[in-house]
Coordinates of C-alpha atoms and ligand atoms in Angstrom, one line a residue:
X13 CA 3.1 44.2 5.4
X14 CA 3.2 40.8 3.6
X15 CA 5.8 38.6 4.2
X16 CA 6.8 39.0 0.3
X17 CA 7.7 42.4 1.2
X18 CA 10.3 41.0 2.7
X19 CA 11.9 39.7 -0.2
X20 CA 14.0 43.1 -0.4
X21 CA 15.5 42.8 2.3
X22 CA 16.8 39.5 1.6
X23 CA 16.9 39.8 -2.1
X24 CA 20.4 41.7 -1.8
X25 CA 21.7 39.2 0.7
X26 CA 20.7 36.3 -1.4
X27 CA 21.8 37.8 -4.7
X28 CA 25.2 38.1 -3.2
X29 CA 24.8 34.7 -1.8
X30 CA 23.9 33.4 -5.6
X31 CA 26.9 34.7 -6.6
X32 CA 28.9 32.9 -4.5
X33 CA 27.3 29.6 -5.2
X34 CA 27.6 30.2 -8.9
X35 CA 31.4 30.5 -8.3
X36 CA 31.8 27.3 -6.3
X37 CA 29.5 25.3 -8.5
X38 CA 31.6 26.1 -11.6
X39 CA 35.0 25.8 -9.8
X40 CA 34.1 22.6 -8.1
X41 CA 32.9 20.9 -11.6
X42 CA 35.8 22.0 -13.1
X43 CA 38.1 20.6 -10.2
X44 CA 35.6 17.1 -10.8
X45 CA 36.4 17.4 -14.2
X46 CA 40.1 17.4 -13.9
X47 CA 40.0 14.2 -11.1
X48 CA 40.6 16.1 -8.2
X49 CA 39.7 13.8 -5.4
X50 CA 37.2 14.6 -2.8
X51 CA 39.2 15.3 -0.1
X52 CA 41.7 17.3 -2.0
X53 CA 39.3 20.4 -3.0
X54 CA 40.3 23.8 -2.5
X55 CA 39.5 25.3 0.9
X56 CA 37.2 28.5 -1.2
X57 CA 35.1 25.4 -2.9
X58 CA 33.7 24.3 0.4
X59 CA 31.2 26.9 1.2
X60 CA 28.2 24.8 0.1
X61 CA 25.7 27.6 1.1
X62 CA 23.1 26.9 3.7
X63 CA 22.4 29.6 5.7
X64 CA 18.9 29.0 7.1
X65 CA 19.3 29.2 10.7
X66 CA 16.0 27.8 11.4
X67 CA 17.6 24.3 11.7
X68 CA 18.4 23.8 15.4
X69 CA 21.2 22.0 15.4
X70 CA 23.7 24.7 15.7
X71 CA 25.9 24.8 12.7
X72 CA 25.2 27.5 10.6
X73 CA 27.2 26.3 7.2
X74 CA 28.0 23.5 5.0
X75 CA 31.6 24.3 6.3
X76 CA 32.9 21.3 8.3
X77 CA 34.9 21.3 11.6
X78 CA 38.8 21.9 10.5
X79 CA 39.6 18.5 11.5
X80 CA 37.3 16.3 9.4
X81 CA 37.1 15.7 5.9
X82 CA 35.7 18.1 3.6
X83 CA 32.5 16.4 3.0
X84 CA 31.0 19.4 1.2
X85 CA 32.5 18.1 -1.9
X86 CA 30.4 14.7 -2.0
X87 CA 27.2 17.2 -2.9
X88 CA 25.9 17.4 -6.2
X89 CA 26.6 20.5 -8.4
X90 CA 24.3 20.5 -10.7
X91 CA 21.2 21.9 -8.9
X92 CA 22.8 25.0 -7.0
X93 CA 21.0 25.7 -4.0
X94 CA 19.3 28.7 -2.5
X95 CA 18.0 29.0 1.2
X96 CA 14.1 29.3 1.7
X97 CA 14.1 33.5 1.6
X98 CA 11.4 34.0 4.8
X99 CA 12.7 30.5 6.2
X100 CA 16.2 31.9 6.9
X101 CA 14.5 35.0 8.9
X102 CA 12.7 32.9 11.3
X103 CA 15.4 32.7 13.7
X104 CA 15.7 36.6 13.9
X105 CA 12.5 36.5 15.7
X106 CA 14.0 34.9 18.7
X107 CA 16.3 37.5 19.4
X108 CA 15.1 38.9 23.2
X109 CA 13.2 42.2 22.5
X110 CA 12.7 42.0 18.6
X111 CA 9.2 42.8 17.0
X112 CA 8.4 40.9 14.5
X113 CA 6.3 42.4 11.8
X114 CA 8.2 39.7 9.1
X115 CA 6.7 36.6 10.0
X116 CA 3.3 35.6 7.3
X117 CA 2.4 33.1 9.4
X118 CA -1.2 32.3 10.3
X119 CA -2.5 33.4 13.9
X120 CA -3.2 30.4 15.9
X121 CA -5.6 32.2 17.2
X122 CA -7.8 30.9 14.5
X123 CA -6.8 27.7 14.5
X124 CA -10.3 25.2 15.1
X125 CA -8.2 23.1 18.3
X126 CA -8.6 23.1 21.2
X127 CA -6.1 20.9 22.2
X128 CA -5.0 16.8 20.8
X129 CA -5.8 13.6 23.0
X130 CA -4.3 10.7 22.9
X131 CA -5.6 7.7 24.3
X132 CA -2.9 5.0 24.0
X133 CA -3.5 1.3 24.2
X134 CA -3.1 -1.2 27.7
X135 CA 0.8 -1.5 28.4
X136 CA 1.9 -5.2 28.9
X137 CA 0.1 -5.1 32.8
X138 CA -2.5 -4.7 31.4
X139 CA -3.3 -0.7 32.8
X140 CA -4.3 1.9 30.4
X141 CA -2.2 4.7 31.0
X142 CA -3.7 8.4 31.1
X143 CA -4.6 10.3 27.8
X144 CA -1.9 12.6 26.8
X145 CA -3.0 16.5 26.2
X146 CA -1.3 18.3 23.4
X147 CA -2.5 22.1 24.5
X148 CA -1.2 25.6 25.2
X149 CA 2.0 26.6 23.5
X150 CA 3.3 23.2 22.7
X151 CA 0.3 22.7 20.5
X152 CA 0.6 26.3 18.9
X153 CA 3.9 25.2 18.1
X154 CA 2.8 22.2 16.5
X155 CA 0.8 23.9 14.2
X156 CA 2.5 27.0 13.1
X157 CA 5.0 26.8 10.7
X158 CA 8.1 25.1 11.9
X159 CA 11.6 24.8 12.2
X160 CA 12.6 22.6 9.0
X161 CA 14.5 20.4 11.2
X162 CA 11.7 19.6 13.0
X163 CA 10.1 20.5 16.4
X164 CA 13.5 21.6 18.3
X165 CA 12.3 19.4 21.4
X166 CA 11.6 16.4 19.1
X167 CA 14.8 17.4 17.4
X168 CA 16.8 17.5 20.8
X169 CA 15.2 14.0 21.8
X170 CA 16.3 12.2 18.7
X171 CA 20.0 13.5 19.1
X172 CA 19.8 12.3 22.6
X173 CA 18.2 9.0 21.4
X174 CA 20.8 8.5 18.3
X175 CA 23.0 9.2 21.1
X176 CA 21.9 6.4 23.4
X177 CA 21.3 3.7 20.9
X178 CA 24.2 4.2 19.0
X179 CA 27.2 5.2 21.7
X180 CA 27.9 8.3 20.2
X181 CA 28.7 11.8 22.0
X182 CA 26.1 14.9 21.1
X183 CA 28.8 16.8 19.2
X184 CA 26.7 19.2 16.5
X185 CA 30.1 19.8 14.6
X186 CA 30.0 16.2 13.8
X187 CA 26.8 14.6 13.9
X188 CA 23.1 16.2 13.6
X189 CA 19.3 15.0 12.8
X190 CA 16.7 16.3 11.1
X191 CA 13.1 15.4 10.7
X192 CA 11.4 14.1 7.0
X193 CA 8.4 12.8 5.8
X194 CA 9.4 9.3 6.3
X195 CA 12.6 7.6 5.7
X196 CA 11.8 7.6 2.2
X197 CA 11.4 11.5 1.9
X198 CA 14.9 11.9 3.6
X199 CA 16.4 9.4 1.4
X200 CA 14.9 10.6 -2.1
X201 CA 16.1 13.9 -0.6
X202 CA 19.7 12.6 -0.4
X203 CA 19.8 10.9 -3.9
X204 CA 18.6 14.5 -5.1
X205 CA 21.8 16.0 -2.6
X206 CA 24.2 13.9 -3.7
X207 CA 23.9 12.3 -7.4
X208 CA 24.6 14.9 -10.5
X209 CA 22.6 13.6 -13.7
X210 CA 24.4 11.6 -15.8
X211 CA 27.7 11.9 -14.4
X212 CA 27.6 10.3 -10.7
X213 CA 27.3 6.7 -9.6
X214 CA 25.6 5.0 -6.5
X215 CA 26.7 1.3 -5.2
X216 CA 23.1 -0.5 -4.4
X217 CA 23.1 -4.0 -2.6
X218 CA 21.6 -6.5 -4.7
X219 CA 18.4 -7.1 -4.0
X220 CA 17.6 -3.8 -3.1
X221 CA 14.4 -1.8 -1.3
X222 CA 12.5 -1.3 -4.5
X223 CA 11.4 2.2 -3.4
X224 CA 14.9 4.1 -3.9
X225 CA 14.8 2.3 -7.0
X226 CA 12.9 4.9 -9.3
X227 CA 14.5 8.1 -7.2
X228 CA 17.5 6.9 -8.9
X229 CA 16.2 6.6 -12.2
X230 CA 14.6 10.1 -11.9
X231 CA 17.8 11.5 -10.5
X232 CA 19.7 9.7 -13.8
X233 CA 21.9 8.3 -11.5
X234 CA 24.4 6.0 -12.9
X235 CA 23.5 2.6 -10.4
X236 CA 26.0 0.1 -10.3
X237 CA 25.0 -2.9 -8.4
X238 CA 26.6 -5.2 -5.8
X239 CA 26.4 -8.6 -4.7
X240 CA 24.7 -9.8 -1.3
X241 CA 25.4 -12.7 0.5
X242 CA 23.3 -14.2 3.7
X243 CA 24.7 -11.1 5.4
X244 CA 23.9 -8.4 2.9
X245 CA 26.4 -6.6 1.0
X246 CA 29.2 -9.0 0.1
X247 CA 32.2 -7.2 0.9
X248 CA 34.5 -8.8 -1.7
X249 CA 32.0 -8.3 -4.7
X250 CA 32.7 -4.3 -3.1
X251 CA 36.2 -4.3 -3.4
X252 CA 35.9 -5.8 -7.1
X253 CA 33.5 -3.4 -7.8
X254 CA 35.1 -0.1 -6.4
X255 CA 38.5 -1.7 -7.9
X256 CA 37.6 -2.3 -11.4
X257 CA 35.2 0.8 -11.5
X258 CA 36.3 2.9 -15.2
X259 CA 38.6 5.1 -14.8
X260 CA 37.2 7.9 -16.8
X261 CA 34.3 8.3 -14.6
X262 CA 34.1 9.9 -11.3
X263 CA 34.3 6.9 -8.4
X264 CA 31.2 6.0 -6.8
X265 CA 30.0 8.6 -4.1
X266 CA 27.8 6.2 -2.1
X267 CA 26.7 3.0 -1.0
X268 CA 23.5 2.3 -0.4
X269 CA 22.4 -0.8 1.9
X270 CA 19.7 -1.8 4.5
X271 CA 21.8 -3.8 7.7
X272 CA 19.0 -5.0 9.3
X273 CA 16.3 -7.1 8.3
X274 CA 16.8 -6.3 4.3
X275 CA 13.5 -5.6 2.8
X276 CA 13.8 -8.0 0.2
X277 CA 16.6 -10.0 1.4
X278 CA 15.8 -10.6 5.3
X279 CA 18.9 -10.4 5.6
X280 CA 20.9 -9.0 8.6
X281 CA 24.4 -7.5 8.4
X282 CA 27.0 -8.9 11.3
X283 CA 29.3 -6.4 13.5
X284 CA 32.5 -7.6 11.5
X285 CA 30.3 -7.4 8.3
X286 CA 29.7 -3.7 9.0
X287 CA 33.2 -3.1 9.9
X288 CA 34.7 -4.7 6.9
X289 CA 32.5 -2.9 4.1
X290 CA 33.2 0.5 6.6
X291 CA 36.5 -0.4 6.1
X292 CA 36.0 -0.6 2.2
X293 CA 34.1 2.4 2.1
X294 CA 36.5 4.8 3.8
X295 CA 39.6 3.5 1.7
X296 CA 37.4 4.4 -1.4
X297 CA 36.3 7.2 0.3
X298 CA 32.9 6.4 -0.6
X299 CA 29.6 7.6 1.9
X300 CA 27.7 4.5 3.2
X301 CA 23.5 5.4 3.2
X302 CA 22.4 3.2 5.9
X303 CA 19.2 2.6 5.6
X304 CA 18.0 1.3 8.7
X305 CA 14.5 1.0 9.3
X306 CA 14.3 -2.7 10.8
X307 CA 16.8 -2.0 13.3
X308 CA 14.8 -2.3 16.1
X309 CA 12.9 -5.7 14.7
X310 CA 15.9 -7.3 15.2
X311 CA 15.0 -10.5 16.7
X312 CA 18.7 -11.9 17.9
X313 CA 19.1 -10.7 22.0
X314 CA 14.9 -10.5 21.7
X315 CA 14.3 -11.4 25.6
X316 CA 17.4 -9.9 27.7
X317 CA 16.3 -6.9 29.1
X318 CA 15.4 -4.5 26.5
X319 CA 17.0 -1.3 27.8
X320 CA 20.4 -2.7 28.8
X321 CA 20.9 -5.7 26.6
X322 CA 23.1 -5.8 23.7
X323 CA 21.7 -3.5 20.3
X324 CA 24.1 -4.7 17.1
X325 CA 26.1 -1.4 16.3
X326 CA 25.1 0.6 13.6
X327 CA 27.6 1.7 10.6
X328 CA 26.7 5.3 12.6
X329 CA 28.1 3.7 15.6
X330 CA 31.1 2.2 14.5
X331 CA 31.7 5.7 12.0
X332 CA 31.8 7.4 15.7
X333 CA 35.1 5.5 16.1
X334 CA 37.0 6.9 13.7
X335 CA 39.1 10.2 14.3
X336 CA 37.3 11.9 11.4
X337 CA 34.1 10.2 11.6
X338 CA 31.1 11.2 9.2
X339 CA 31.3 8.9 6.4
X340 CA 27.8 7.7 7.4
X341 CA 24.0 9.0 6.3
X342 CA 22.0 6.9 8.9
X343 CA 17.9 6.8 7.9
X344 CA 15.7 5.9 10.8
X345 CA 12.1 5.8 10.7
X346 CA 9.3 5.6 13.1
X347 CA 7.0 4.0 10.3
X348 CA 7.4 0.4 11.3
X349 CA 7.6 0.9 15.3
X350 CA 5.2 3.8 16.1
X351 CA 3.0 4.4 12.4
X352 CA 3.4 4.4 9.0
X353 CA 0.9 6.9 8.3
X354 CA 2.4 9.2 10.8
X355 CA 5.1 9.7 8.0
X356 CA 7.9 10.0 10.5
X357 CA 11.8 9.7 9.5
X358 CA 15.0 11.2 10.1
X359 CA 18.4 11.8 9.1
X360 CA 21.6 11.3 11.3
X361 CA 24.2 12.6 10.0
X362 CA 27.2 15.3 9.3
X363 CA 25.8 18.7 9.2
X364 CA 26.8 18.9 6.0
X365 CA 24.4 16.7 5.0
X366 CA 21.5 17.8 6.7
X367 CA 21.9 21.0 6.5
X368 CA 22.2 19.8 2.5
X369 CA 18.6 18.1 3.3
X370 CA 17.2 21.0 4.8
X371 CA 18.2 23.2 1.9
X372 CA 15.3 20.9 0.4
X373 CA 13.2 20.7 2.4
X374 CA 13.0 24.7 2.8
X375 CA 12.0 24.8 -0.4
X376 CA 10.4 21.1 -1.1
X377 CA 7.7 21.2 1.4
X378 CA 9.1 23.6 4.4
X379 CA 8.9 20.8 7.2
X380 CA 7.7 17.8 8.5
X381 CA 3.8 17.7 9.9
X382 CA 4.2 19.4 13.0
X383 CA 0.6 17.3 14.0
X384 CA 2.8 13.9 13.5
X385 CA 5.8 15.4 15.3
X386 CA 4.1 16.7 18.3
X387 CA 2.0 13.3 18.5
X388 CA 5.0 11.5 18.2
X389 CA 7.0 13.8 21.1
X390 CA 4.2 13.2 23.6
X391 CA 4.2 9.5 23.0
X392 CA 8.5 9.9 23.2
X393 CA 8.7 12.1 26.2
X394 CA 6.0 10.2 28.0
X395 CA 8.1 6.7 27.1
X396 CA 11.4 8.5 27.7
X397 CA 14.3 6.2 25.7
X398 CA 13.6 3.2 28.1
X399 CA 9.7 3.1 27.6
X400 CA 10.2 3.4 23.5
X401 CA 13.1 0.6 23.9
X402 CA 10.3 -1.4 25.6
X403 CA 7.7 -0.6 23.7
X404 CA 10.0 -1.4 20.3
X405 CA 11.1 -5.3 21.7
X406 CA 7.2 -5.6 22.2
X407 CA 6.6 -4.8 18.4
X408 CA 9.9 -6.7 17.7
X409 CA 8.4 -9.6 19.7
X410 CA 5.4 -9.7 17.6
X411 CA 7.2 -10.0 14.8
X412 CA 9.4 -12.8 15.4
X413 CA 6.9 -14.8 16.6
X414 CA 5.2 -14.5 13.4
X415 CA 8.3 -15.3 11.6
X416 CA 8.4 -18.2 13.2
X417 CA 4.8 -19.5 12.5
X418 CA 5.1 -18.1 8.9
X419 CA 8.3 -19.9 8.1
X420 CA 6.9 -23.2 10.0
X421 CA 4.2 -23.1 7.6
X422 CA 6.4 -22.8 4.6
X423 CA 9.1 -25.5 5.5
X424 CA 5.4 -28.0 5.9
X425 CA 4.1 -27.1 2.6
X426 CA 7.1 -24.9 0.1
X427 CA 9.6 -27.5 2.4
X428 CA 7.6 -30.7 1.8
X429 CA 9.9 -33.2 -0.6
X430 CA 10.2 -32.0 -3.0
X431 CA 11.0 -28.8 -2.1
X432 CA 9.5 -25.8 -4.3
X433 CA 11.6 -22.8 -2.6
X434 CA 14.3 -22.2 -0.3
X435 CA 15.2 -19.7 2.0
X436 CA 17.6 -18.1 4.4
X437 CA 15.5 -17.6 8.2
X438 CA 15.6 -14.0 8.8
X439 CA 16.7 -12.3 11.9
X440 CA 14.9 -9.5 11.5
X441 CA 12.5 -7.5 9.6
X442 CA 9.0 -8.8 8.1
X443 CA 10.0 -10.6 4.9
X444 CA 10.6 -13.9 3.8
X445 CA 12.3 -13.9 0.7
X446 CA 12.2 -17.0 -1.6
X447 CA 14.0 -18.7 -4.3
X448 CA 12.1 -20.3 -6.1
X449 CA 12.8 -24.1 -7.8
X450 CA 11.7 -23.1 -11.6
X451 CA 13.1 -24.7 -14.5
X452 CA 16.5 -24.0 -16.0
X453 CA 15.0 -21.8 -18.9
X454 CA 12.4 -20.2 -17.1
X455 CA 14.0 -18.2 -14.3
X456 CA 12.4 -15.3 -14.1
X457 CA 9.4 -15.0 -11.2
X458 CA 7.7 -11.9 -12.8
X459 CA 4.8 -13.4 -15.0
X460 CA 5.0 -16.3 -12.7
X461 CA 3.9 -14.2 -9.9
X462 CA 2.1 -11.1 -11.5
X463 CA -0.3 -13.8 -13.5
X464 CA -0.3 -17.5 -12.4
X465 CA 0.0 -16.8 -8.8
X466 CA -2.7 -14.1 -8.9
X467 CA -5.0 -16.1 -11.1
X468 CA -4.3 -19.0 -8.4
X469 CA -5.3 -16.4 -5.8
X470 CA -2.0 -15.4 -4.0
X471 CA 0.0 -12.3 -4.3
X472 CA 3.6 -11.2 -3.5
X473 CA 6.1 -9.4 -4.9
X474 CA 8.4 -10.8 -7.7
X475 CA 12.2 -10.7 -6.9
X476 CA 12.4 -8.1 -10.3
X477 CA 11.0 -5.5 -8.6
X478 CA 14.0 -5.0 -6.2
X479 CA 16.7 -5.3 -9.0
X480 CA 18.9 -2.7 -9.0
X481 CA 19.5 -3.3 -13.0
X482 CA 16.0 -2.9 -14.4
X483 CA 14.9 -5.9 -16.5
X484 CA 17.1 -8.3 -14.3
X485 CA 15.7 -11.7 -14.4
X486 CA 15.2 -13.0 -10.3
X487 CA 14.0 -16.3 -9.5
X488 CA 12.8 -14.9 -6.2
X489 CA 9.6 -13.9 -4.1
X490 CA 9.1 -11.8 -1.4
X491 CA 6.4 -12.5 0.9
X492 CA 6.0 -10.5 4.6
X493 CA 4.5 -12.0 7.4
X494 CA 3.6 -8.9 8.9
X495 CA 0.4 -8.3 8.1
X496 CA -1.2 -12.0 6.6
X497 CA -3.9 -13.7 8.8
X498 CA -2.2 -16.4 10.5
X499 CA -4.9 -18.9 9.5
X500 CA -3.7 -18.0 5.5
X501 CA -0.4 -18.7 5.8
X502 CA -0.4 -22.9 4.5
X503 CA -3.1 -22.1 2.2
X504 CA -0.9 -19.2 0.9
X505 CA 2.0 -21.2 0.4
X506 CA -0.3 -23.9 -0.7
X507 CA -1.4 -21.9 -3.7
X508 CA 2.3 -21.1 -4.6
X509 CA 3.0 -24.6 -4.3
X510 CA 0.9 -25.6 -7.3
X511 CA 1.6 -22.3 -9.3
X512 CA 5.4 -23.4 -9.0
X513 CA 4.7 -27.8 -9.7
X514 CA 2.0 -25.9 -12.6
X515 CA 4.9 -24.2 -14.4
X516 CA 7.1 -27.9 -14.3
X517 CA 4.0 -29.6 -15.5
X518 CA 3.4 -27.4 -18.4
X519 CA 6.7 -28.9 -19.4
X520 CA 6.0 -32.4 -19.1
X521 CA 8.0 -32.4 -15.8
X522 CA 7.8 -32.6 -12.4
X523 CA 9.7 -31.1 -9.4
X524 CA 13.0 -31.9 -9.1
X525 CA 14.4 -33.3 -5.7
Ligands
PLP606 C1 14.2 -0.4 3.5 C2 13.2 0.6 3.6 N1 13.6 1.9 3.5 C3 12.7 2.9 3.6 C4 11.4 2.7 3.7 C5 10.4 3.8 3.8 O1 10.1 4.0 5.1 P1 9.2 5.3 5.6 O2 7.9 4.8 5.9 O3 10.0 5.7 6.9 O4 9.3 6.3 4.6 C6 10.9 1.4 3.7 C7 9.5 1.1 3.8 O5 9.0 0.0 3.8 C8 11.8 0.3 3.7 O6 11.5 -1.0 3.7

């Protein structure tokens, strides 16, 4: 027996589940339509449908607890969702005693490993520590089919990590995780959760990370952009925005900002910064999508003992403080502490938004690598939360240290009198984000950068690229110090130098002190 056979048996169950769907998604446009506001729809609209059980985290709907918000109502409407058919059987397997003739799943017993080694590098003393085996059951976990959550024991260590880091209780009826292919798949998941085409808006900072840029676009989200200051989002340009937003359009749903070393900006958000614009957000009732995957480059308490000192609170953290807390989708990734290439994110959040994300991702692309996950459990379990606190003020360590050369090297050459570009010193993060000193009429940095500076043998990203509004003129640059040898940073800046004096002198000028 195939596992398609199966669909029989669930095709009644999820016909009759379709039918319910179809009912709330008409009612609850309908109710949209007539300004209902989110917290006021009917108690038969909430049932947003997910029933696959293979998620870990305990909830089994998209109803929430009785005393929170109904945060069912924040999710888009126009794309209906179905659980994964086999996904939502998994869990049945479980059950003490059952046989399992459902399951399609390959037999491990063909798999070509043997077991996965890893060989990590020297700690700090210098020691190598012993290889880590990946064998047995934990690696015939690993690669079968999984839970679309993720691993349930890498699953359980993040919730207990979220828990740690961010001071708030394990509680699945207000807060769960779930694994994605990076940050970036979770968030692209979310805009495709969230935004209905053509009808709902998203609040972006200004400059923003240009990669959510075009999942907007392809989600025909309507983007309305706001202000940043040195600290990020500017919380009065918020106010004005959520204030003076048209009337005869639904309000905003969502904000979307990166606290912590901005990738343009650099910038870093404050505690009272993050209270205020929470503060903002929950009169508006509008979600905050904190996208946070600099928090631990944060270069401020850098030092102090990295498992007790101080850690700036998250907008998940301070959410925790409110009686109905949940107003916050918090994106975490393992891409700039661990590996990029391990492709390793994940969502914290109200259930009803993951179990919204995994209602994707059962269909999208069924779950994360289980190879990454279980690499990256091993590594976790063997650190346990004080050895990956460690580990992360080492990389965070690196980084500021290379801030510090980098920007050294542009205040001696961008700095020199006159000056060519200015900047704000970042906290955090791995960018360096410049202004630019161009003439009055020639503001823009695109063709600047994309032709003179490459033709002058230097490349970094103009400041267009991370404008919310397409086509938005930016005077800015963003460079990283990540990656650059150190020995190319003043002739780097060097070359900008004269690509910047080179677009005064074409008009018979020179830099302006
Ligand atoms: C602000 C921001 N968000 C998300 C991402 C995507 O990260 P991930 O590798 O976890 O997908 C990046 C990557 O550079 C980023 O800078």
């Amino acid at each position: 027996m195939s596992v398609d056979d199966c669909f029989g048996l669930t095709g009644l169950l999820l016909l009759r589940l379709l039918l319910r769907l179809r009912l709330s998604h008409r009612d609850l446009r309908n109710a949209t339509a007539s300004n209902t506001t989110r917290h006021d729809m009917p108690a038969d609209l909430r049932d947003g449908g997910s029933d696959d059980p293979t998620n870990t985290n305990g909830a089994s709907s998209f109803s929430s607890s009785s005393s929170s918000p109904d945060w069912s109502t924040y999710l888009g409407t126009s794309k209906p969702r179905l659980p994964a058919p086999i996904r939502s059987l998994f869990p049945l397997e479980l059950i003490p005693g059952m046989i399992s003739l459902l399951a399609g799943k390959p037999n491990a017993d063909t798999y070509p490993f043997a077991s996965i080694n890893l060989e990590l590098k020297p700690g700090p003393d210098g020691t190598t520590p012993a290889p880590l085996r990946i064998e047995g059951k934990d690696l015939e976990d690993a690669l079968q089919y999984g839970a679309t959550a993720g691993l349930p024991r890498l699953n359980k260590w993040l919730v207990d990590f979220q828990s740690h880091v961010h001071r708030r209780h394990v509680d699945a009826q207000k807060w769960q995780v779930t694994l994605g292919v990076g940050s970036q798949d979770l968030l692209s998941k979310s805009f495709e959760m969230l935004l209905d085409p053509d009808v709902d808006s998203i609040l972006v900072e200004e400059p923003a990370y240009a990669g959510i840029l075009p999942c907007l676009h392809a989600c025909r989200a309507n983007v309305v952009s706001i202000a940043s200051d040195d600290q990020g989002v500017d919380p009065q340009a918020l106010e004005e925005a959520l204030a003076n937003f048209p009337k005869d359009k639904p309000k905003p749903k969502c904000l979307y900002t990166t606290p912590t070393g901005a990738n343009p900006s650099g910038t870093t958000a404050s505690e009272q910064r993050k209270r205020d614009i929470l503060a903002i957000c929950r009169r508006h009732s509008v979600l905050i999508l904190e996208d946070d995957p600099y928090y631990f480059l944060d270069f401020s308490k850098l030092g102090e003992d990295p498992v007790t000192r101080y850690r700036p609170l998250s907008y998940f953290a301070l959410d925790g403080e409110s009686a109905s807390p949940g107003l916050v989708l918090r994106y975490d990734s393992f891409s700039k502490v661990l590996s990029g290439g391990m492709r390793l994110g994940y969502l914290t959040a109200h259930p009803t938004f993951v179990k919204g994300i995994d209602l994707i991702t059962g269909v999208a692309n069924l779950s994360t690598s289980g190879a990454a996950q279980c690499i990256a459990l091993a590594i976790l379990e063997h650190w346990g939360v004080e050895g990956f606190l460690q580990h992360a003020d080492r990389v965070a360590t690196f980084y500021r240290d290379r801030r510090d050369r980098f920007e050294a090297a542009a205040r001696r050459v961008l700095g020199r009198g006159p000056a060519v570009a200015e900047w704000i010193t970042p906290t955090a993060g791995m960018f360096l984000w410049l202004k630019l000193k161009l003439p009055e009429d020639e503001q823009d940095s695109f063709s600047i950068i994309s032709n003179e500076a490459k033709d002058a043998g230097v490349l970094a990203v103009p400041g267009g690229a991370f404008m919310p509004m397409r086509g938005k003129e930016s005077c800015y640059v963003r460079t990283s110090f990540s990656l650059v040898p150190e020995n190319d940073f003043e002739e780097g800046f060097e070359r900008l130098r004269r690509v910047i004096e080179g677009v005064w002198k074409r008009k018979g000028l020179s830099v302006p002190a």
